[in-house]
Amino acid sequence: MSTKPENPRSIIKIYSQAIQSLKNTPKILLPFVIFAGIELFALLLLFLSPRAPLRPLFGPPIATIWGERFLHYPDNFFLLLKLESISRMFWSISVGSLLTGIAVAMLYKKPLSSAYKKYAALFLTVLILTALFYFSSKIAAVLLVKYFLAGHKTLIFLKPAYWLGPMLFGIRFLLAILIQAAFTYAIPIIIATEVKFFKAIFRSFVFLKNNFLATILLVGLPMLIAVPLLVLGSNPFLLMDRLFPEAILLLAIVGIIVNSLIIDPLITIATALFYFNRQDKK
Amino acid sequence: MKLIAKICWALCLVFLAGCGQDQYAIERQYYRVKKEAQTIFKSPRSIPPNQLQKTVGTLRGFALKYPQSNLAADAQFSIANLYAATENYADARTQLSKIISLYPKLNEIVAQAIFLKGGTYEAQNNWNSALAQYQKLMLEYPLTQRGAGMPLYIAQHYKAKFQPDKMIQAYRDAIAFYNGLAGKYPGTPLALQSQTLIAQCYGELKEWQNAISTLNTISAKYKDKVSMDGVLMNIALIYARELKDSLKATEALQRLIRDYPKSKLIDPAKKIIRDLEQSNGDPKDPR
């Protein structure tokens, strides 16, 4: 297996291949469209949760966990992005894992049953990936807060406002890329081969190690598209004050479309093709 | 086809949830109305001539349309505040009188309206008229938040105006007022709040022994009902800073640490004990 880093032309070639695959077999996009539809429906429910007839169902848990104020206009929008993020995590693990497996099976021209049969492995892969990202982000934030609460004025010459603001954002983004990159080949390996779940994860790590730069580019470049949306979403108060509260809902909708219909398909198809091509060369 | 039909029905029901005229819809409407008022509050002296009347009209219309909503009262107050912000004090008082007549049985709302009336007189430097309102509030609505806070508010006014004689008398009146409340409603949260305010008044009068005595009374009466860590800390600070009695300050802090081991004040208490020991040199010094 090659250990040389891919040159930029190869990365462009893979993306071209990915787009060509979508043009030749547009139904590969269908699982992502279904996932986006589920997310949008969930977002609609969350948006309407302060209202009858959904309020009796959603109201008590929201009031208990976050407070009664988030069941009133316009404070409900402050919570909407957080709820959408939690919803996305849930749907990614439960349904997104299977749909991604189906998309890879379509790409590899394998029967769809190869995804259904391996649902448990797909589920566990996405569960571990999501949990790892969630807890590592929390730990990073907690460690920074504890460091500054202990009385330190700066960290590498930067003040707390920088670390707990843009730097923490950058750390989370890097963690997202690294963790996604580590697990990104697990699903193609599970679909393409008959290896067990743990072996598939291990092989994904090994493949990342041997193709580190290429993988980081394949995963990181599409994710950069989400950065402006993440920046806007980091300060909902400003958005609401300058525009109107419903701008948060629009941001969430655009986020779903960008993430589920652009970033996820690009990453999934590009990395699956990259793995497939490497296996072919062997 | 059946599945698609079911999905369509589900979507219709969900969409209909967004169409009702429920509390949320009223809040949304009120948010827009208030946004209009915010532009006046931001720069009350540079608004176009019709802007105030237009915004008042919108607020009034909202209050008339949803009289049962809790936001209707807020809208009425916003009108009064708009008049006050644009220095139309007479109109503000008229509006506040209207609020009092609209909500005669809602004591907190009436108390707030009387308080704001006093505020308009204060803004016109007419303290006597303001005081009349505040005294009315104290006498007629003593159990409301505003009413209970009025004696201190009056005393603090005199303090801000550097009128020590009136300030001292006002604090004495406040102590008598709060003693009356505590005596009338013993063992209640109101009594606890009253006695806390009595201690605060003694602190303002620099009668530290009386303040400590009141805090000790609070601690003895209410230790089974609420956490007294804050009270013990206040006692310790008075001993340390005002009476310069490190021994008694340390005793109070040690009692805090012993009785409330999970209190957030443990670390500050330990730090104060260390500082007191350092400044004294010998922790066992009887002084």
XYZ file of C-alpha atoms in Angstrom:
569
model
C 0.000 0.000 0.000
C 1.415 3.440 -0.958
C 2.677 5.704 1.829
C 3.345 8.688 -0.387
C 1.052 11.651 0.208
C -1.369 12.282 -2.618
C -0.682 15.351 -4.726
C -3.473 17.902 -5.128
C -4.242 16.667 -8.645
C -5.120 13.245 -7.295
C -7.516 14.805 -4.790
C -9.154 16.794 -7.588
C -9.305 13.586 -9.621
C -11.126 11.810 -6.809
C -13.647 14.637 -6.468
C -14.185 14.563 -10.239
C -14.724 10.841 -10.001
C -17.198 11.395 -7.187
C -19.171 13.949 -9.170
C -19.069 11.676 -12.218
C -20.405 8.786 -10.128
C -23.279 10.994 -9.021
C -24.023 11.945 -12.618
C -23.892 8.317 -13.767
C -25.831 6.949 -10.822
C -27.849 9.819 -9.346
C -29.751 7.406 -7.090
C -26.607 7.334 -4.895
C -27.817 10.724 -3.657
C -31.170 9.272 -2.581
C -30.060 8.068 0.887
C -28.690 11.562 1.605
C -31.911 13.162 0.351
C -33.920 10.871 2.646
C -31.666 11.789 5.573
C -32.020 15.495 4.813
C -35.803 15.005 4.690
C -35.778 13.328 8.107
C -33.649 16.136 9.521
C -35.903 18.814 8.073
C -38.992 17.135 9.471
C -37.330 16.838 12.889
C -36.358 20.513 12.686
C -39.934 21.435 11.849
C -41.165 19.524 14.904
C -38.583 21.213 17.111
C -39.500 24.633 15.718
C -43.184 24.013 16.415
C -42.558 22.385 19.806
C -43.695 25.450 21.824
C -47.071 25.340 20.095
C -50.171 23.209 20.351
C -50.562 20.293 19.760
C -46.824 19.542 20.130
C -46.290 21.536 23.310
C -47.708 18.909 25.715
C -45.219 16.407 24.257
C -42.080 18.524 23.874
C -42.774 21.200 26.460
C -42.074 19.296 29.707
C -38.639 17.910 28.726
C -37.536 21.274 27.289
C -38.754 23.121 30.374
C -37.101 20.598 32.710
C -33.729 20.444 30.984
C -33.277 23.983 29.680
C -35.999 26.084 31.272
C -39.505 27.369 30.698
C -38.275 30.490 28.872
C -37.308 28.412 25.816
C -40.967 27.637 25.215
C -41.658 31.303 24.473
C -41.009 33.552 21.521
C -38.256 34.517 20.669
C -36.170 32.603 23.239
C -37.111 29.311 21.589
C -34.768 30.217 18.729
C -31.784 30.375 21.094
C -32.324 26.713 21.791
C -33.290 25.649 18.275
C -29.750 25.195 16.926
C -28.734 23.161 19.972
C -31.816 20.955 19.636
C -31.166 20.544 15.925
C -27.605 19.454 16.683
C -28.830 16.868 19.194
C -31.467 15.709 16.706
C -28.839 15.352 13.985
C -26.662 13.253 16.286
C -29.588 10.982 17.060
C -30.671 10.552 13.445
C -27.091 10.113 12.212
C -26.546 7.221 14.574
C -29.911 5.528 14.165
C -30.759 6.102 10.495
C -27.821 7.939 8.905
C -25.491 5.009 9.510
C -27.723 2.685 7.474
C -28.349 5.262 4.747
C -24.601 5.905 4.384
C -24.064 2.145 4.140
C -26.723 1.976 1.420
C -25.061 4.823 -0.508
C -21.677 3.041 -0.365
C -23.321 -0.225 -1.427
C -24.833 1.564 -4.442
C -21.439 3.054 -5.250
C -19.727 -0.317 -5.037
C -22.595 -1.878 -7.018
C -23.301 -4.257 -4.178
C -26.810 -5.419 -3.254
C -28.560 -3.162 -0.724
C -28.957 -6.155 1.566
C -25.201 -5.919 2.197
C -25.989 -2.709 4.113
C -29.129 -3.983 5.892
C -27.366 -7.091 7.124
C -24.500 -5.067 8.551
C -26.664 -2.443 10.235
C -25.335 -3.279 13.709
C -21.739 -2.635 12.625
C -22.717 0.554 10.800
C -24.701 1.724 13.834
C -21.801 1.087 16.209
C -19.334 2.869 13.914
C -21.346 6.058 13.773
C -22.194 5.800 17.486
C -18.540 5.609 18.485
C -17.555 8.361 16.040
C -20.303 10.691 17.337
C -19.611 9.920 21.004
C -15.886 10.440 20.511
C -16.414 13.836 18.899
C -19.002 14.921 21.482
C -16.915 14.010 24.517
C -13.594 15.228 23.125
C -15.198 18.628 22.368
C -16.612 18.818 25.890
C -13.294 17.801 27.439
C -11.424 20.433 25.426
C -13.834 23.132 26.616
C -13.749 21.952 30.249
C -9.954 21.785 30.310
C -9.650 25.317 28.963
C -12.189 26.678 31.439
C -10.480 24.927 34.360
C -7.084 26.216 33.237
C -8.247 29.824 33.287
C -10.329 29.412 36.441
C -7.158 28.220 38.192
C -5.891 31.759 37.797
C -3.820 31.638 34.623
C -4.099 34.854 32.647
C -2.873 33.574 29.294
C -2.130 30.373 27.419
C 0.570 30.652 24.753
C 0.264 34.425 25.011
C -3.451 34.396 24.230
C -6.125 35.601 26.664
C -9.132 33.521 27.745
C -11.502 35.375 25.397
C -9.511 34.110 22.400
C -9.187 30.550 23.694
C -12.827 30.190 24.699
C -13.970 31.892 21.496
C -12.301 31.413 18.108
C -9.604 28.998 19.318
C -12.134 26.603 20.857
C -14.105 26.793 17.617
C -10.935 25.885 15.705
C -10.088 23.049 18.102
C -13.571 21.566 17.712
C -13.349 21.864 13.947
C -9.977 20.095 13.879
C -11.275 17.376 16.181
C -14.231 16.891 13.841
C -11.923 16.474 10.857
C -9.524 14.110 12.659
C -12.194 11.886 14.166
C -14.194 11.766 10.938
C -10.996 10.945 9.038
C -10.148 8.117 11.447
C -13.527 6.408 10.961
C -14.350 7.423 7.420
C -13.132 4.204 5.804
C -14.864 1.936 8.301
C -18.182 1.990 6.427
C -16.678 1.255 2.977
C -14.638 -1.561 4.578
C -17.727 -2.994 6.288
C -19.718 -2.889 3.037
C -16.950 -4.072 0.722
C -15.534 -6.880 2.842
C -16.703 -9.478 5.299
C -14.505 -8.310 8.183
C -15.979 -7.847 11.619
C -16.712 -4.456 13.149
C -13.551 -4.038 15.259
C -11.307 -5.174 12.440
C -13.005 -2.692 10.097
C -12.312 0.146 12.566
C -8.711 -0.987 12.918
C -8.261 -1.156 9.146
C -9.759 2.327 8.846
C -7.158 3.638 11.289
C -4.369 1.870 9.409
C -5.634 3.217 6.078
C -5.710 6.711 7.556
C -2.160 6.310 8.831
C -0.950 5.233 5.388
C -2.909 7.940 3.540
C -3.046 10.662 6.171
C -2.747 13.813 4.086
C -5.076 12.626 1.357
C -7.724 11.610 3.894
C -7.484 14.875 5.792
C -7.938 16.764 2.531
C -10.819 14.578 1.376
C -12.591 15.037 4.696
C -11.476 18.568 5.592
C -12.030 20.414 2.349
C -15.782 19.748 2.105
C -16.141 20.535 5.798
C -14.735 24.000 5.215
C -17.994 24.795 3.401
C -19.772 24.594 6.769
C -17.501 27.125 8.497
C -19.484 30.297 7.629
C -22.669 28.648 8.863
C -20.974 27.546 12.084
C -19.661 31.067 12.649
C -23.128 32.570 12.148
C -24.649 29.983 14.439
C -22.132 30.633 17.233
C -23.811 33.957 18.073
C -27.554 33.578 17.570
C -28.306 36.699 19.571
C -26.478 38.886 17.056
C -28.293 37.243 14.179
C -31.677 37.721 15.812
C -30.987 41.298 16.760
C -29.646 42.377 13.374
C -32.193 40.469 11.300
C -35.159 38.690 12.910
C -35.550 35.634 15.148
C -36.692 33.392 12.282
C -33.236 33.879 10.708
C -32.073 31.152 13.101
C -34.550 28.729 11.546
C -33.373 29.676 8.056
C -29.781 29.126 9.154
C -30.690 25.679 10.482
C -32.420 24.771 7.201
C -29.461 25.928 5.130
C -27.180 24.005 7.494
C -29.127 20.789 6.900
C -29.054 21.253 3.139
C -25.336 22.034 3.079
C -24.358 19.267 5.509
C -26.620 16.486 4.275
C -26.756 17.206 0.552
C -23.277 18.580 -0.127
C -20.722 17.816 2.576
C -21.828 14.313 3.608
C -22.216 12.982 0.039
C -18.888 14.502 -1.012
C -16.995 13.008 1.922
C -18.735 9.626 1.786
C -18.396 9.133 -1.966
C -14.895 10.597 -2.272
C -13.430 8.525 0.574
C -15.269 5.386 -0.553
C -13.865 5.830 -4.078
C -10.397 6.572 -2.723
C -10.466 3.358 -0.676
C -11.860 1.396 -3.616
C -9.170 2.727 -5.958
C -6.430 1.857 -3.460
C -7.746 -1.640 -3.063
C -7.874 -1.989 -6.864
C -4.220 -0.960 -7.179
C -3.286 -3.693 -4.688
C -49.548 5.369 -1.978
C -50.953 4.748 1.519
C -47.585 5.590 3.038
C -47.364 8.821 1.029
C -50.910 9.721 2.062
C -50.055 9.139 5.722
C -46.914 11.264 5.409
C -48.947 14.059 3.795
C -51.518 13.928 6.606
C -48.756 14.041 9.215
C -47.194 17.052 7.486
C -50.558 18.817 7.303
C -51.164 18.307 11.007
C -47.709 19.568 11.860
C -48.129 22.621 9.617
C -51.492 23.368 11.205
C -49.709 23.514 14.548
C -48.043 26.656 13.294
C -51.246 28.395 12.296
C -53.147 28.644 15.558
C -53.606 31.848 17.535
C -52.061 30.502 20.714
C -49.870 32.138 23.354
C -46.825 31.706 21.113
C -48.489 33.601 18.263
C -49.396 36.404 20.682
C -45.790 36.523 21.931
C -44.552 36.745 18.355
C -46.874 39.629 17.646
C -45.826 41.379 20.845
C -42.139 40.963 19.992
C -42.689 42.893 16.774
C -44.648 45.589 18.578
C -41.931 45.944 21.193
C -39.233 46.174 18.534
C -40.992 49.298 17.345
C -40.865 50.700 20.881
C -37.158 49.854 21.238
C -36.234 52.354 18.517
C -37.770 55.101 20.660
C -36.067 53.919 23.858
C -32.691 53.913 22.073
C -32.910 57.614 21.179
C -36.004 59.171 22.776
C -34.988 62.738 21.989
C -34.478 62.289 18.275
C -37.622 60.530 17.154
C -39.938 61.886 14.467
C -42.995 63.692 15.911
C -45.561 61.048 14.961
C -43.429 58.068 15.930
C -44.402 58.132 19.599
C -48.147 58.313 18.952
C -47.914 55.622 16.285
C -46.050 53.264 18.603
C -48.374 54.027 21.521
C -51.290 53.300 19.213
C -49.778 49.947 18.214
C -49.190 48.973 21.843
C -52.672 50.073 22.826
C -54.137 48.087 19.952
C -52.248 44.988 21.081
C -53.485 45.380 24.673
C -57.085 45.788 23.455
C -56.829 42.792 21.148
C -55.453 40.457 23.824
C -56.763 41.799 27.150
C -56.495 38.412 28.857
C -52.882 37.873 27.931
C -50.181 38.613 30.510
C -48.459 40.622 27.778
C -51.328 43.126 27.729
C -50.191 44.519 31.091
C -46.629 44.654 29.793
C -47.868 46.609 26.778
C -49.647 49.095 29.055
C -46.453 49.568 31.070
C -44.458 50.003 27.859
C -46.751 52.898 26.924
C -46.086 54.523 30.302
C -42.348 53.937 29.920
C -42.405 55.449 26.435
C -44.055 58.591 27.762
C -41.532 58.754 30.607
C -38.559 58.198 28.256
C -39.768 61.062 26.042
C -40.314 63.247 29.166
C -44.105 63.345 28.796
C -44.456 62.765 32.542
C -48.062 63.882 32.876
C -49.096 61.445 30.124
C -47.014 58.747 31.802
C -48.871 59.272 35.104
C -52.226 59.239 33.319
C -51.288 55.940 31.724
C -50.146 54.518 35.069
C -53.436 55.572 36.682
C -55.193 53.761 33.853
C -53.165 50.622 34.601
C -54.194 50.832 38.252
C -57.848 51.059 37.257
C -57.505 48.167 34.783
C -55.845 45.760 37.239
C -57.149 46.783 40.691
C -56.909 43.293 42.124
C -53.406 42.490 40.888
C -51.348 43.949 43.725
C -47.936 43.486 42.125
C -49.026 45.346 38.987
C -50.636 48.152 40.998
C -47.528 48.419 43.186
C -45.301 48.675 40.124
C -47.546 51.371 38.644
C -47.474 53.446 41.860
C -43.698 53.036 42.016
C -43.288 54.245 38.444
C -45.576 57.190 39.202
C -43.196 58.131 41.981
C -40.358 57.733 39.494
C -41.898 60.296 37.136
C -42.106 62.816 39.982
C -38.482 62.082 40.855
C -37.481 62.671 37.232
C -39.098 66.141 37.577
C -37.156 66.725 40.842
C -40.420 66.745 42.759
C -39.351 64.579 45.679
C -42.290 65.432 47.921
C -44.818 64.133 45.405
C -42.635 61.098 44.754
C -42.380 60.418 48.488
C -46.163 60.608 48.776
C -46.452 57.846 46.176
C -43.784 55.710 47.849
C -45.400 56.063 51.267
C -48.761 55.130 49.793
C -47.087 52.060 48.279
C -45.557 51.098 51.629
C -48.799 51.492 53.546
C -51.267 49.966 51.081
C -49.148 47.273 49.428
C -46.504 46.246 51.983
C -46.543 42.603 50.928
C -45.571 43.274 47.314
C -41.945 43.232 46.188
C -42.011 46.952 45.479
C -43.827 47.805 48.677
C -41.434 45.789 50.823
C -38.435 47.479 49.216
C -39.721 51.062 49.551
C -38.334 51.940 53.035
C -34.817 51.082 51.898
C -35.348 52.888 48.601
C -36.344 56.067 50.437
C -33.361 55.832 52.802
C -30.992 55.261 49.887
C -32.412 58.333 48.165
C -31.410 60.478 51.128
C -28.010 58.803 51.225
C -27.465 59.645 47.546
C -28.538 63.243 48.179
C -26.118 63.574 51.143
C -28.894 64.279 53.650
C -27.593 62.325 56.666
C -30.284 63.317 59.167
C -33.112 62.309 56.865
C -31.181 59.191 55.879
C -30.779 58.085 59.489
C -34.460 58.710 60.218
C -35.445 56.844 57.064
C -33.349 53.815 58.095
C -34.939 53.881 61.573
C -38.375 54.032 59.943
C -37.339 51.132 57.700
C -36.267 49.057 60.713
C -39.615 49.724 62.407
C -41.466 48.841 59.190
C -39.610 45.553 58.725
C -39.954 44.662 62.409
C -43.690 45.125 61.963
C -43.739 42.805 58.944
C -41.584 40.184 60.662
C -43.828 40.301 63.738
C -47.013 40.045 61.709
C -45.847 37.108 59.554
C -43.394 35.152 61.721
C -41.574 32.163 60.301
C -42.413 33.039 56.689
C -40.077 33.914 53.802
C -41.347 37.495 54.162
C -40.188 37.553 57.788
C -36.779 36.225 56.757
C -36.504 38.849 54.029
C -37.597 41.563 56.492
C -35.011 40.576 59.085
C -32.314 40.426 56.430
C -33.238 43.963 55.427
C -33.164 45.026 59.111
C -29.574 43.744 59.319
C -28.800 45.685 56.137
C -30.287 48.852 57.659
C -28.179 48.469 60.824
C -25.172 48.028 58.557
C -25.938 51.292 56.777
C -26.284 52.979 60.182
C -22.970 51.365 61.196
C -24.619 49.851 64.282
C -22.593 46.698 63.896
C -23.564 44.970 67.145
C -27.238 45.364 66.246
C -26.511 44.031 62.765
C -24.733 40.993 64.195
C -27.506 40.442 66.712
C -30.095 40.468 63.895
C -28.020 38.078 61.787
C -27.659 35.727 64.751
C -31.440 35.830 65.236
C -31.905 34.927 61.554
C -29.409 32.105 61.877
C -31.122 30.683 64.980
C -34.670 30.939 63.597
C -34.165 29.782 60.050
C -31.167 27.426 60.063
C -33.472 24.430 59.609
C -35.258 26.000 56.672
C -32.555 27.630 54.563
C -28.775 27.564 54.326
C -27.170 30.104 56.654
C -23.714 30.075 55.076
C -24.237 33.560 53.642
C -25.373 34.871 57.026
C -22.336 33.396 58.804
C -20.059 34.906 56.179
C -21.663 38.330 56.729
C -21.193 38.009 60.502
C -17.542 37.081 59.978
C -16.944 40.002 57.611
C -18.485 42.491 60.062
C -16.279 41.174 62.875
C -13.175 41.211 60.661
C -13.592 44.498 58.796
C -15.676 46.708 61.053
C -15.106 45.515 64.618
C -11.539 44.263 64.006
C -12.271 41.172 66.094
C -10.308 38.419 64.344
C -11.178 35.805 66.957
C -14.926 36.090 66.561
C -14.563 36.396 62.785
C -12.614 33.145 62.732
C -15.204 31.482 64.973
C -17.998 32.425 62.586
C -16.034 31.163 59.574
C -15.166 27.908 61.312
C -18.823 27.419 62.120
C -19.610 27.996 58.428
C -17.025 25.425 57.343
C -18.240 22.914 59.943
C -21.989 23.292 59.384
C -21.983 23.789 55.594
C -19.139 21.659 54.179
C -20.581 21.768 50.657
C -21.062 25.528 50.553
C -19.512 27.564 47.732
C -18.225 29.917 50.455
C -15.848 27.299 51.920
C -12.836 28.370 49.837
C -13.326 32.125 50.464
C -13.855 31.365 54.181
C -10.591 29.421 54.396
C -8.762 32.202 52.605
C -10.115 34.816 55.039
C -9.065 32.650 58.013
C -5.545 32.375 56.564
C -5.400 36.137 56.003
C -6.606 36.795 59.560
C -4.006 34.386 60.990
C -1.271 36.030 58.963
C -2.245 39.549 60.006
C -2.451 38.450 63.649
C 0.714 36.341 63.580
C -0.533 33.888 66.220
C -3.858 32.160 65.590
C -4.216 31.448 69.304
C -3.792 35.096 70.232
C -6.745 35.886 72.495
C -6.928 39.353 70.955
